[in-house]
mmCIF file of C-alpha atoms in Angstrom:
data_model
loop_
_atom_site.group_PDB
_atom_site.id
_atom_site.type_symbol
_atom_site.label_atom_id
_atom_site.label_comp_id
_atom_site.label_asym_id
_atom_site.label_seq_id
_atom_site.Cartn_x
_atom_site.Cartn_y
_atom_site.Cartn_z
ATOM 1 C CA MET A 1 87.794 158.638 100.850
ATOM 2 C CA LEU A 2 84.447 159.948 102.096
ATOM 3 C CA SER A 3 81.384 157.718 101.860
ATOM 4 C CA LYS A 4 77.845 158.981 101.980
ATOM 5 C CA ALA A 5 74.872 157.124 103.470
ATOM 6 C CA SER A 6 71.439 158.055 104.750
ATOM 7 C CA GLU A 7 71.064 157.986 108.523
ATOM 8 C CA SER A 8 68.118 155.585 108.413
ATOM 9 C CA SER A 9 69.919 153.017 106.244
ATOM 10 C CA PHE A 10 73.240 153.182 108.022
ATOM 11 C CA PRO A 11 73.971 149.824 109.744
ATOM 12 C CA ALA A 12 73.887 149.882 113.510
ATOM 13 C CA LEU A 13 77.164 148.038 113.765
ATOM 14 C CA PHE A 14 79.032 151.029 112.362
ATOM 15 C CA TYR A 15 79.330 154.348 114.014
ATOM 16 C CA SER A 16 81.334 157.429 113.261
ATOM 17 C CA GLU A 17 83.176 159.565 115.755
ATOM 18 C CA LYS A 18 84.018 162.152 113.125
ATOM 19 C CA ARG A 19 81.195 163.160 110.820
ATOM 20 C CA LEU A 20 80.018 166.173 108.906
ATOM 21 C CA GLU A 21 76.252 166.517 109.291
ATOM 22 C CA THR A 22 73.918 168.012 106.653
ATOM 23 C CA LYS A 23 70.125 168.168 106.594
ATOM 24 C CA ASN A 24 69.294 164.537 105.874
ATOM 25 C CA SER A 25 72.651 162.945 105.522
ATOM 26 C CA PHE A 26 76.118 162.817 106.992
ATOM 27 C CA TYR A 27 79.595 161.944 105.824
ATOM 28 C CA ILE A 28 81.340 159.048 107.540
ATOM 29 C CA TRP A 29 85.000 159.626 107.995
ATOM 30 C CA SER A 30 85.795 156.409 109.797
ATOM 31 C CA GLY A 31 83.790 153.423 111.015
ATOM 32 C CA THR A 32 84.440 151.347 114.139
ATOM 33 C CA TYR A 33 83.139 147.752 114.839
ATOM 34 C CA LYS A 34 81.298 148.158 118.146
ATOM 35 C CA ASP A 35 78.263 145.856 118.389
ATOM 36 C CA PRO A 36 79.180 142.614 120.346
ATOM 37 C CA THR A 37 76.109 140.764 119.027
ATOM 38 C CA SER A 38 77.160 141.404 115.461
ATOM 39 C CA MET A 39 80.699 140.336 116.345
ATOM 40 C CA LYS A 40 79.440 136.887 117.352
ATOM 41 C CA HIS A 41 77.458 136.716 114.129
ATOM 42 C CA TYR A 42 80.516 137.371 111.994
ATOM 43 C CA LEU A 43 82.635 134.917 113.969
ATOM 44 C CA TYR A 44 79.969 132.287 113.368
ATOM 45 C CA ILE A 45 80.099 132.981 109.631
ATOM 46 C CA LEU A 46 83.890 132.716 109.635
ATOM 47 C CA PHE A 47 83.639 129.403 111.486
ATOM 48 C CA LEU A 48 81.236 128.027 108.863
ATOM 49 C CA LEU A 49 83.552 129.141 106.066
ATOM 50 C CA PHE A 50 86.432 127.365 107.814
ATOM 51 C CA LEU A 51 84.420 124.150 107.939
ATOM 52 C CA LEU A 52 83.735 124.382 104.223
ATOM 53 C CA LEU A 53 87.443 124.542 103.387
ATOM 54 C CA PRO A 54 88.881 121.260 102.003
ATOM 55 C CA PRO A 55 90.831 119.278 104.619
ATOM 56 C CA ILE A 56 94.609 119.589 104.516
ATOM 57 C CA ASN A 57 96.221 116.186 105.134
ATOM 58 C CA ALA A 58 99.876 115.284 105.375
ATOM 59 C CA GLN A 59 101.244 113.269 102.486
ATOM 60 C CA LYS A 60 100.979 109.538 103.233
ATOM 61 C CA VAL A 61 103.439 106.910 101.977
ATOM 62 C CA GLY A 62 102.880 103.167 101.624
ATOM 63 C CA LEU A 63 105.614 100.540 101.284
ATOM 64 C CA VAL A 64 104.913 97.275 99.417
ATOM 65 C CA LEU A 65 107.351 94.354 99.800
ATOM 66 C CA SER A 66 107.252 91.292 97.568
ATOM 67 C CA GLY A 67 108.044 87.733 98.505
ATOM 68 C CA GLY A 68 111.186 85.998 97.340
ATOM 69 C CA GLY A 69 112.850 84.030 100.106
ATOM 70 C CA ALA A 70 116.361 85.238 100.946
ATOM 71 C CA LYS A 71 116.112 87.848 98.181
ATOM 72 C CA GLY A 72 113.728 89.690 100.489
ATOM 73 C CA LEU A 73 116.709 90.742 102.626
ATOM 74 C CA THR A 74 117.004 93.500 100.020
ATOM 75 C CA HIS A 75 113.952 95.136 101.636
ATOM 76 C CA ILE A 76 115.899 95.903 104.816
ATOM 77 C CA GLY A 77 118.466 97.933 102.901
ATOM 78 C CA ILE A 78 115.652 99.912 101.289
ATOM 79 C CA ILE A 79 114.066 100.695 104.651
ATOM 80 C CA ARG A 80 117.415 101.798 106.058
ATOM 81 C CA ALA A 81 118.001 104.224 103.157
ATOM 82 C CA LEU A 82 114.490 105.655 103.480
ATOM 83 C CA GLU A 83 114.872 106.230 107.213
ATOM 84 C CA GLU A 84 118.278 107.861 106.855
ATOM 85 C CA ASN A 85 116.812 110.347 104.380
ATOM 86 C CA GLY A 86 113.720 111.138 106.420
ATOM 87 C CA ILE A 87 111.244 109.477 104.033
ATOM 88 C CA PRO A 88 108.157 108.475 106.065
ATOM 89 C CA ILE A 89 106.610 105.008 105.946
ATOM 90 C CA ASP A 90 102.971 105.290 107.021
ATOM 91 C CA TYR A 91 101.654 101.903 105.841
ATOM 92 C CA ILE A 92 103.227 98.603 104.901
ATOM 93 C CA ALA A 93 102.045 95.475 103.091
ATOM 94 C CA GLY A 94 104.037 92.343 102.365
ATOM 95 C CA THR A 95 103.965 88.770 101.154
ATOM 96 C CA SER A 96 106.107 85.845 102.348
ATOM 97 C CA MET A 97 109.604 87.216 103.092
ATOM 98 C CA GLY A 98 108.144 90.673 102.508
ATOM 99 C CA ALA A 99 105.646 89.880 105.257
ATOM 100 C CA ILE A 100 108.459 88.925 107.651
ATOM 101 C CA VAL A 101 110.384 92.154 107.051
ATOM 102 C CA GLY A 102 107.173 94.200 106.908
ATOM 103 C CA SER A 103 105.811 92.773 110.153
ATOM 104 C CA LEU A 104 109.080 93.393 111.977
ATOM 105 C CA TYR A 105 109.062 97.013 110.858
ATOM 106 C CA ALA A 106 105.361 97.335 111.680
ATOM 107 C CA MET A 107 106.179 96.100 115.199
ATOM 108 C CA GLY A 108 108.833 98.788 115.594
ATOM 109 C CA TYR A 109 112.045 96.972 114.719
ATOM 110 C CA SER A 110 114.718 99.256 113.296
ATOM 111 C CA PRO A 111 116.905 98.082 110.377
ATOM 112 C CA ASP A 112 119.760 97.503 112.834
ATOM 113 C CA GLU A 113 117.572 95.297 115.020
ATOM 114 C CA MET A 114 116.300 93.372 112.020
ATOM 115 C CA GLU A 115 119.889 92.753 110.969
ATOM 116 C CA VAL A 116 120.782 91.388 114.396
ATOM 117 C CA LEU A 117 117.728 89.136 114.413
ATOM 118 C CA LEU A 118 118.116 87.763 110.893
ATOM 119 C CA LYS A 119 121.800 87.040 111.429
ATOM 120 C CA SER A 120 121.144 85.248 114.709
ATOM 121 C CA ASP A 121 121.250 81.513 115.404
ATOM 122 C CA ASP A 122 117.549 81.696 116.245
ATOM 123 C CA PHE A 123 116.713 82.741 112.702
ATOM 124 C CA LYS A 124 118.901 79.983 111.265
ATOM 125 C CA ARG A 125 116.815 77.492 113.200
ATOM 126 C CA TRP A 126 113.632 78.940 111.636
ATOM 127 C CA TYR A 127 114.512 77.856 108.147
ATOM 128 C CA SER A 128 116.671 74.852 108.962
ATOM 129 C CA GLY A 129 114.166 73.188 111.289
ATOM 130 C CA SER A 130 116.785 72.323 113.909
ATOM 131 C CA VAL A 131 115.444 72.391 117.451
ATOM 132 C CA GLU A 132 117.281 73.817 120.445
ATOM 133 C CA GLU A 133 118.183 71.260 123.057
ATOM 134 C CA LYS A 134 116.138 72.995 125.767
ATOM 135 C CA TYR A 135 112.973 72.665 123.676
ATOM 136 C CA ILE A 136 113.268 68.921 123.087
ATOM 137 C CA TYR A 137 110.812 67.562 125.616
ATOM 138 C CA TYR A 138 112.182 64.954 127.958
ATOM 139 C CA PHE A 139 109.438 62.498 127.000
ATOM 140 C CA LYS A 140 110.636 62.551 123.381
ATOM 141 C CA LYS A 141 114.083 61.450 124.408
ATOM 142 C CA ASN A 142 115.050 57.871 124.994
ATOM 143 C CA PRO A 143 115.400 57.348 128.759
ATOM 144 C CA PRO A 144 118.924 56.623 129.979
ATOM 145 C CA THR A 145 119.493 52.886 130.420
ATOM 146 C CA PRO A 146 122.461 50.504 130.813
ATOM 147 C CA GLU A 147 120.877 48.088 128.339
ATOM 148 C CA PHE A 148 122.862 47.319 125.230
ATOM 149 C CA ILE A 149 119.769 46.319 123.267
ATOM 150 C CA ASN A 150 116.046 46.283 124.020
ATOM 151 C CA ILE A 151 113.496 44.246 122.063
ATOM 152 C CA ARG A 152 109.767 44.508 122.775
ATOM 153 C CA ILE A 153 107.274 41.892 121.678
ATOM 154 C CA SER A 154 103.541 42.566 121.559
ATOM 155 C CA LEU A 155 100.741 40.133 120.729
ATOM 156 C CA LYS A 156 98.561 42.998 119.467
ATOM 157 C CA ASP A 157 98.529 44.065 115.865
ATOM 158 C CA SER A 158 100.228 47.434 116.306
ATOM 159 C CA LEU A 159 99.926 48.275 112.605
ATOM 160 C CA LYS A 160 96.178 47.821 112.422
ATOM 161 C CA ASN A 161 95.273 51.518 112.729
ATOM 162 C CA VAL A 162 98.456 52.984 111.271
ATOM 163 C CA LYS A 163 98.193 54.730 107.918
ATOM 164 C CA PRO A 164 101.355 54.549 105.842
ATOM 165 C CA GLN A 165 102.988 57.912 105.059
ATOM 166 C CA PHE A 166 105.698 57.866 102.450
ATOM 167 C CA LEU A 167 106.341 61.642 102.227
ATOM 168 C CA PRO A 168 106.984 64.101 105.081
ATOM 169 C CA THR A 169 104.434 66.858 105.634
ATOM 170 C CA SER A 170 107.186 69.453 105.144
ATOM 171 C CA ILE A 171 110.891 69.611 104.426
ATOM 172 C CA VAL A 172 111.497 71.946 107.363
ATOM 173 C CA ASP A 173 110.305 70.873 110.810
ATOM 174 C CA PRO A 174 108.091 73.775 112.013
ATOM 175 C CA ILE A 175 108.453 73.151 115.775
ATOM 176 C CA GLN A 176 111.292 75.630 116.328
ATOM 177 C CA MET A 177 109.674 78.244 114.097
ATOM 178 C CA ASN A 178 106.378 78.006 115.958
ATOM 179 C CA ILE A 179 108.099 78.487 119.314
ATOM 180 C CA VAL A 180 110.147 81.472 118.127
ATOM 181 C CA PHE A 181 107.147 83.119 116.441
ATOM 182 C CA LEU A 182 105.173 82.847 119.657
ATOM 183 C CA GLN A 183 107.933 84.684 121.496
ATOM 184 C CA LEU A 184 108.648 87.192 118.750
ATOM 185 C CA PHE A 185 105.145 88.295 117.800
ATOM 186 C CA GLY A 186 103.174 87.681 120.995
ATOM 187 C CA GLN A 187 103.880 91.084 122.525
ATOM 188 C CA ALA A 188 102.872 92.958 119.364
ATOM 189 C CA THR A 189 99.646 90.975 119.093
ATOM 190 C CA ALA A 190 98.752 91.811 122.689
ATOM 191 C CA ALA A 191 99.743 95.491 122.459
ATOM 192 C CA SER A 192 97.734 96.022 119.258
ATOM 193 C CA LYS A 193 94.808 93.965 120.580
ATOM 194 C CA ALA A 194 95.146 91.740 117.508
ATOM 195 C CA ASN A 195 94.404 94.668 115.189
ATOM 196 C CA PHE A 196 97.120 95.231 112.580
ATOM 197 C CA ASP A 197 95.968 98.842 112.114
ATOM 198 C CA SER A 198 97.037 99.493 115.709
ATOM 199 C CA LEU A 199 100.647 98.397 115.245
ATOM 200 C CA TYR A 200 103.474 100.922 115.212
ATOM 201 C CA VAL A 201 102.919 101.040 111.424
ATOM 202 C CA PRO A 202 99.566 99.767 110.040
ATOM 203 C CA PHE A 203 100.222 96.483 108.267
ATOM 204 C CA ARG A 204 98.638 93.996 105.868
ATOM 205 C CA CYS A 205 99.846 90.422 105.442
ATOM 206 C CA ILE A 206 99.036 88.261 102.418
ATOM 207 C CA ALA A 207 98.469 84.494 102.601
ATOM 208 C CA SER A 208 96.701 82.037 100.276
ATOM 209 C CA ASP A 209 93.542 79.972 100.508
ATOM 210 C CA VAL A 210 94.346 77.156 98.083
ATOM 211 C CA TYR A 211 90.950 75.488 98.511
ATOM 212 C CA ASN A 212 89.036 78.528 97.263
ATOM 213 C CA LYS A 213 91.888 79.622 94.972
ATOM 214 C CA ARG A 214 92.201 83.145 96.374
ATOM 215 C CA ALA A 215 94.492 85.448 98.297
ATOM 216 C CA LEU A 216 93.866 86.062 102.000
ATOM 217 C CA ILE A 217 94.302 89.622 103.239
ATOM 218 C CA LEU A 218 95.095 89.318 106.939
ATOM 219 C CA LYS A 219 94.412 92.442 108.993
ATOM 220 C CA LYS A 220 93.674 91.093 112.463
ATOM 221 C CA GLY A 221 94.325 88.119 114.713
ATOM 222 C CA ASP A 222 97.620 86.648 115.846
ATOM 223 C CA LEU A 223 100.410 88.465 114.026
ATOM 224 C CA GLY A 224 102.756 85.475 114.291
ATOM 225 C CA ASP A 225 100.186 83.162 112.701
ATOM 226 C CA ALA A 226 99.632 85.648 109.867
ATOM 227 C CA VAL A 227 103.343 85.855 109.065
ATOM 228 C CA ARG A 228 103.775 82.118 109.543
ATOM 229 C CA ALA A 229 101.005 81.482 107.003
ATOM 230 C CA SER A 230 102.347 84.020 104.524
ATOM 231 C CA MET A 231 105.704 82.239 104.321
ATOM 232 C CA SER A 232 104.412 78.632 104.279
ATOM 233 C CA PHE A 233 105.582 77.602 100.831
ATOM 234 C CA PRO A 234 104.014 74.231 99.962
ATOM 235 C CA ALA A 235 106.209 71.233 100.812
ATOM 236 C CA MET A 236 108.881 73.492 102.308
ATOM 237 C CA PHE A 237 106.924 74.660 105.376
ATOM 238 C CA LYS A 238 103.830 73.111 106.892
ATOM 239 C CA PRO A 239 100.738 75.349 106.494
ATOM 240 C CA ILE A 240 98.658 76.520 109.439
ATOM 241 C CA GLU A 241 94.940 76.950 109.926
ATOM 242 C CA ILE A 242 93.497 80.454 110.296
ATOM 243 C CA ASP A 243 89.756 80.861 110.820
ATOM 244 C CA SER A 244 89.166 77.272 109.629
ATOM 245 C CA ILE A 245 91.149 77.943 106.436
ATOM 246 C CA LEU A 246 94.378 76.135 105.657
ATOM 247 C CA ALA A 247 96.646 79.074 104.816
ATOM 248 C CA TYR A 248 99.705 78.810 102.579
ATOM 249 C CA ASP A 249 102.352 81.160 101.193
ATOM 250 C CA GLY A 250 100.804 84.426 100.004
ATOM 251 C CA GLY A 251 102.973 84.405 96.899
ATOM 252 C CA ILE A 252 100.820 81.727 95.320
ATOM 253 C CA TYR A 253 98.145 84.282 94.350
ATOM 254 C CA ASN A 254 99.583 87.728 95.136
ATOM 255 C CA ASN A 255 103.318 88.063 95.562
ATOM 256 C CA PHE A 256 103.348 91.862 95.211
ATOM 257 C CA PRO A 257 100.275 93.326 96.949
ATOM 258 C CA VAL A 258 100.149 96.800 95.414
ATOM 259 C CA ASN A 259 96.384 96.464 94.992
ATOM 260 C CA VAL A 260 95.964 95.696 98.691
ATOM 261 C CA MET A 261 97.955 98.789 99.653
ATOM 262 C CA ARG A 262 96.022 100.989 97.228
ATOM 263 C CA ASP A 263 92.542 99.733 98.099
ATOM 264 C CA THR A 264 93.057 99.489 101.859
ATOM 265 C CA PHE A 265 95.148 102.494 102.868
ATOM 266 C CA HIS A 266 94.838 104.880 99.875
ATOM 267 C CA PRO A 267 98.330 106.396 100.249
ATOM 268 C CA ASP A 268 99.417 109.407 98.215
ATOM 269 C CA VAL A 269 102.601 107.644 97.083
ATOM 270 C CA ILE A 270 103.520 103.937 97.009
ATOM 271 C CA ILE A 271 107.108 102.699 97.120
ATOM 272 C CA GLY A 272 107.330 99.143 95.782
ATOM 273 C CA SER A 273 110.185 96.673 96.159
ATOM 274 C CA ALA A 274 109.917 93.648 93.852
ATOM 275 C CA VAL A 275 112.692 91.089 94.311
ATOM 276 C CA SER A 276 110.911 88.244 92.498
ATOM 277 C CA ALA A 277 109.646 87.519 89.011
ATOM 278 C CA ASN A 278 107.146 85.077 87.593
ATOM 279 C CA PRO A 279 108.606 81.560 87.243
ATOM 280 C CA GLY A 280 110.418 80.883 84.003
ATOM 281 C CA LYS A 281 110.301 77.727 81.954
ATOM 282 C CA PRO A 282 111.348 74.843 84.238
ATOM 283 C CA LYS A 283 114.331 72.646 83.481
ATOM 284 C CA GLU A 284 114.367 68.886 83.713
ATOM 285 C CA GLY A 285 116.551 68.658 86.799
ATOM 286 C CA ASP A 286 115.184 71.721 88.610
ATOM 287 C CA ILE A 287 112.677 70.325 91.103
ATOM 288 C CA MET A 288 112.014 73.667 92.825
ATOM 289 C CA GLY A 289 111.484 75.375 89.479
ATOM 290 C CA GLN A 290 108.985 72.706 88.459
ATOM 291 C CA LEU A 291 107.196 73.051 91.797
ATOM 292 C CA GLU A 292 106.987 76.843 91.443
ATOM 293 C CA ASN A 293 105.477 76.526 87.968
ATOM 294 C CA MET A 294 102.856 74.117 89.229
ATOM 295 C CA ILE A 295 101.926 76.163 92.296
ATOM 296 C CA MET A 296 102.609 79.860 91.720
ATOM 297 C CA GLN A 297 100.111 81.958 89.784
ATOM 298 C CA LYS A 298 101.400 84.850 87.701
ATOM 299 C CA THR A 299 101.719 88.090 89.655
ATOM 300 C CA ASP A 300 101.607 91.628 88.304
ATOM 301 C CA TYR A 301 104.905 93.172 89.440
ATOM 302 C CA SER A 302 104.218 96.555 87.867
ATOM 303 C CA LEU A 303 103.503 99.843 89.630
ATOM 304 C CA PRO A 304 102.112 102.704 87.509
ATOM 305 C CA ASP A 305 104.019 105.985 87.737
ATOM 306 C CA SER A 306 100.820 107.687 88.832
ATOM 307 C CA LEU A 307 100.780 105.548 91.990
ATOM 308 C CA GLY A 308 104.400 105.710 93.034
ATOM 309 C CA ILE A 309 107.957 104.474 92.593
ATOM 310 C CA LEU A 310 108.976 100.917 91.733
ATOM 311 C CA MET A 311 112.316 99.291 92.486
ATOM 312 C CA THR A 312 112.838 95.980 90.688
ATOM 313 C CA PHE A 313 115.677 93.604 91.493
ATOM 314 C CA LYS A 314 116.626 90.642 89.319
ATOM 315 C CA TYR A 315 118.561 87.816 90.904
ATOM 316 C CA ASP A 316 119.666 84.723 89.014
ATOM 317 C CA ASP A 317 122.058 83.210 91.539
ATOM 318 C CA VAL A 318 120.207 83.659 94.841
ATOM 319 C CA ASN A 319 118.420 80.610 96.188
ATOM 320 C CA LEU A 320 115.375 80.512 98.431
ATOM 321 C CA MET A 321 117.419 79.835 101.580
ATOM 322 C CA ASP A 322 120.558 81.939 100.962
ATOM 323 C CA PHE A 323 120.063 83.929 104.159
ATOM 324 C CA GLN A 324 123.792 83.836 104.928
ATOM 325 C CA ARG A 325 124.180 86.436 102.145
ATOM 326 C CA PHE A 326 122.530 89.126 104.272
ATOM 327 C CA ASP A 327 125.185 91.826 103.838
ATOM 328 C CA GLU A 328 125.349 91.437 100.077
ATOM 329 C CA LEU A 329 121.578 91.550 99.522
ATOM 330 C CA HIS A 330 121.034 94.315 102.081
ATOM 331 C CA ASP A 331 123.657 96.512 100.404
ATOM 332 C CA ILE A 332 122.090 96.018 96.975
ATOM 333 C CA GLY A 333 118.779 97.366 98.259
ATOM 334 C CA TYR A 334 120.440 100.224 100.123
ATOM 335 C CA LYS A 335 122.558 101.379 97.174
ATOM 336 C CA ARG A 336 119.676 101.220 94.703
ATOM 337 C CA THR A 337 117.495 103.318 96.997
ATOM 338 C CA ILE A 338 120.238 105.919 97.465
ATOM 339 C CA GLU A 339 120.664 106.113 93.689
ATOM 340 C CA MET A 340 116.932 106.804 93.329
ATOM 341 C CA MET A 341 116.696 109.148 96.307
ATOM 342 C CA ASP A 342 116.425 112.348 94.232
ATOM 343 C CA SER A 343 113.476 110.851 92.368
ATOM 344 C CA ILE A 344 111.912 109.664 95.626
ATOM 345 C CA LYS A 345 112.295 113.072 97.273
ATOM 346 C CA SER A 346 110.769 114.809 94.253
ATOM 347 C CA ARG A 347 107.612 112.704 94.719
ATOM 348 C CA ILE A 348 107.535 112.684 98.518
ATOM 349 C CA HIS A 349 107.849 116.157 100.038
ATOM 350 C CA ARG A 350 107.102 115.247 103.648
ATOM 351 C CA ARG A 351 110.082 114.511 105.895
ATOM 352 C CA ILE A 352 110.623 112.894 109.273
ATOM 353 C CA SER A 353 113.833 113.649 111.098
ATOM 354 C CA PRO A 354 116.038 110.551 111.391
ATOM 355 C CA ASP A 355 116.500 111.479 115.052
ATOM 356 C CA LYS A 356 112.804 110.700 115.568
ATOM 357 C CA TRP A 357 113.514 107.007 115.073
ATOM 358 C CA LYS A 358 116.697 107.022 117.100
ATOM 359 C CA LEU A 359 115.600 109.016 120.142
ATOM 360 C CA SER A 360 112.009 109.828 121.068
ATOM 361 C CA ASP A 361 110.285 107.161 119.007
ATOM 362 C CA TRP A 362 112.045 104.188 120.555
ATOM 363 C CA ARG A 363 109.639 104.277 123.486
ATOM 364 C CA ILE A 364 106.680 103.797 121.157
ATOM 365 C CA ARG A 365 108.425 101.050 119.206
ATOM 366 C CA ALA A 366 109.320 99.182 122.388
ATOM 367 C CA ILE A 367 105.646 98.640 123.198
ATOM 368 C CA TYR A 368 105.233 96.204 120.312
ATOM 369 C CA ARG A 369 108.431 94.186 120.323
ATOM 370 C CA ILE A 370 110.833 92.257 122.483
ATOM 371 C CA SER A 371 114.294 93.740 122.834
ATOM 372 C CA VAL A 372 117.022 92.641 120.473
ATOM 373 C CA SER A 373 120.678 93.059 121.338
ATOM 374 C CA LYS A 374 123.968 91.815 120.007
ATOM 375 C CA GLU A 375 125.487 89.052 122.026
#
């Protein structure tokens, strides 16, 4: 179609090779973009328009793991099912046993490696308190002697400065656990420079400050100390001091840290695994039940549909230390996740190839963890 313009008003950036001239006007048959200065001007405008476009970010997924002692082995089955189906895990937050599983995954442990570790004799010594022979210092042993009996008599009052202690500080001796945690988490702490955001998967660990009656959100420091504090259930495990605060089990004030995940990482979708419930009415002979009622504050185990997907598991016959039931509890978590996979995939559209974890990504994972192999 022909367009008509006056010669004086015709833009300099257009010029016609074919035109039909009249007295004061001409017809432009075709225009060609020729002026390099104007070209830069238009490219600059396009660049500004590009900057004004809203940012396009990949969908981010957060995983929240509750506490619950041995019931937390369910979390490993969930992680396995998610990985096999290419569901990404971009952030992770956990309390108590959820902090153990979450920290291992944040360090780069695969579900297979977690299984090997949690079935090992080393892990049994964590929760039993038994100490390996090689770690019993020679000066704590009685020296070898041919004497049948040895009686020492002292004229000093040896009981003068001794304070009587009728109860142990904890049921489980923490010596073996402290040694293993130093070995297990030391490399990850060094590699991340004590910043939990710099782990293989950014991580938050929940502990409790019983003096100030509040939850502690641990995001930096020694990773082993953070996990050790998060699982220090009163009377069962001795607490540790972090930043001059005596830190106990995170489940006391926040056993399902959905709020921490939401407020810290702002994921698009949250997957929650709740294997615990608020303590029920204690029975007369149930000492642990009475202790839980006295110590544990009520936790909100809900997860609104607008935030993500909740998987709730109810166990009536699983005790705090039933870690020998790994296969059973793992399979429950795995099967439930597979059953819900269609719903999960409808909410989470982003995928990561399972081969990413098995092949190329192992080099990145290896930075943060010690190797685990079956013996």
